CSV table of C-alpha atoms in Angstrom, one decimal:
chain,number,residue,atom,x,y,z
A,1,VAL,CA,11.9,16.2,-3.5
A,2,LEU,CA,12.2,12.2,-3.7
A,3,ASP,CA,16.1,12.5,-3.9
A,4,ALA,CA,16.3,14.9,-0.9
A,5,HIS,CA,14.0,12.5,1.1
A,6,LEU,CA,16.1,9.5,0.1
A,7,ALA,CA,19.3,11.3,1.3
A,8,LEU,CA,18.1,10.8,4.8
A,9,SER,CA,17.5,7.1,5.0
A,10,PRO,CA,18.2,4.2,2.4
A,11,PHE,CA,14.4,3.6,2.0
A,12,LEU,CA,11.2,5.7,1.8
A,13,LEU,CA,10.0,5.0,5.5
A,14,GLY,CA,13.5,4.6,7.1
A,15,GLU,CA,15.9,1.5,7.3
A,16,ALA,CA,13.7,-1.1,6.0
A,17,PHE,CA,12.2,-2.0,2.6
A,18,THR,CA,8.4,-1.5,2.4
A,19,VAL,CA,5.7,-1.8,0.0
A,20,ALA,CA,6.0,2.1,-0.5
A,21,ASP,CA,9.5,1.4,-1.9
A,22,LEU,CA,8.2,-1.4,-4.2
A,23,ASN,CA,5.3,1.0,-5.5
A,24,VAL,CA,7.8,3.8,-6.4
A,25,ALA,CA,10.2,1.6,-7.7
A,26,GLY,CA,7.6,-0.3,-9.8
A,27,ALA,CA,6.6,3.1,-11.3
A,28,MET,CA,10.1,3.9,-12.3
A,29,TYR,CA,11.1,0.4,-13.6
A,30,ALA,CA,11.2,1.3,-17.2
A,31,SER,CA,13.3,4.5,-16.8
A,32,TRP,CA,15.8,2.3,-14.5
A,33,PHE,CA,15.7,-0.6,-16.8
A,34,PHE,CA,16.4,1.6,-20.0
A,35,LYS,CA,19.3,3.4,-18.0
A,36,VAL,CA,17.8,6.9,-17.9
A,37,ASP,CA,20.7,9.3,-16.5
A,38,TYR,CA,19.9,9.7,-12.9
A,39,SER,CA,23.2,11.5,-12.1
A,40,ARG,CA,21.2,14.6,-10.9
A,41,TRP,CA,19.3,12.4,-8.5
A,42,PRO,CA,21.9,10.0,-7.0
A,43,HIS,CA,19.8,9.0,-4.2
A,44,ILE,CA,16.9,8.0,-6.3
A,45,LYS,CA,19.4,5.9,-8.4
A,46,GLY,CA,20.7,4.2,-5.3
A,47,SER,CA,17.2,3.4,-4.2
A,48,LEU,CA,16.1,1.9,-7.5
A,49,ASP,CA,19.4,-0.1,-7.6
A,50,ARG,CA,18.8,-1.4,-4.0
A,51,CYS,CA,15.0,-2.3,-4.9
A,52,PHE,CA,15.9,-4.0,-8.2
A,53,THR,CA,18.8,-5.9,-7.2
A,54,ARG,CA,17.1,-7.6,-4.1
A,55,PRO,CA,17.1,-11.5,-4.5
A,56,CYS,CA,13.5,-11.6,-5.1
A,57,ALA,CA,13.5,-8.8,-7.4
A,58,LEU,CA,16.2,-10.4,-9.5
A,59,ARG,CA,13.9,-13.7,-9.7
A,60,ALA,CA,10.9,-11.7,-10.7
A,61,ARG,CA,12.9,-9.8,-13.2
A,62,LYS,CA,14.5,-12.8,-14.7
A,63,PRO,CA,11.6,-14.0,-17.1
A,64,ARG,CA,10.6,-10.7,-18.0
A,65,GLU,CA,14.1,-9.4,-19.2
């Protein structure tokens, strides 16, 4: 369901990054970081990549990783 929804727009609520994207990405961070195979869900993978490679996210991840 999530992958189909993300096929319609780059972010959960449309064209802009929102706290909804942050919440979903935060819940999925470990799977993304440990490179779970998202090949069945390419739109989820793209969404996570967009969220975790934002400049602020890169700065926040740096001390943690």
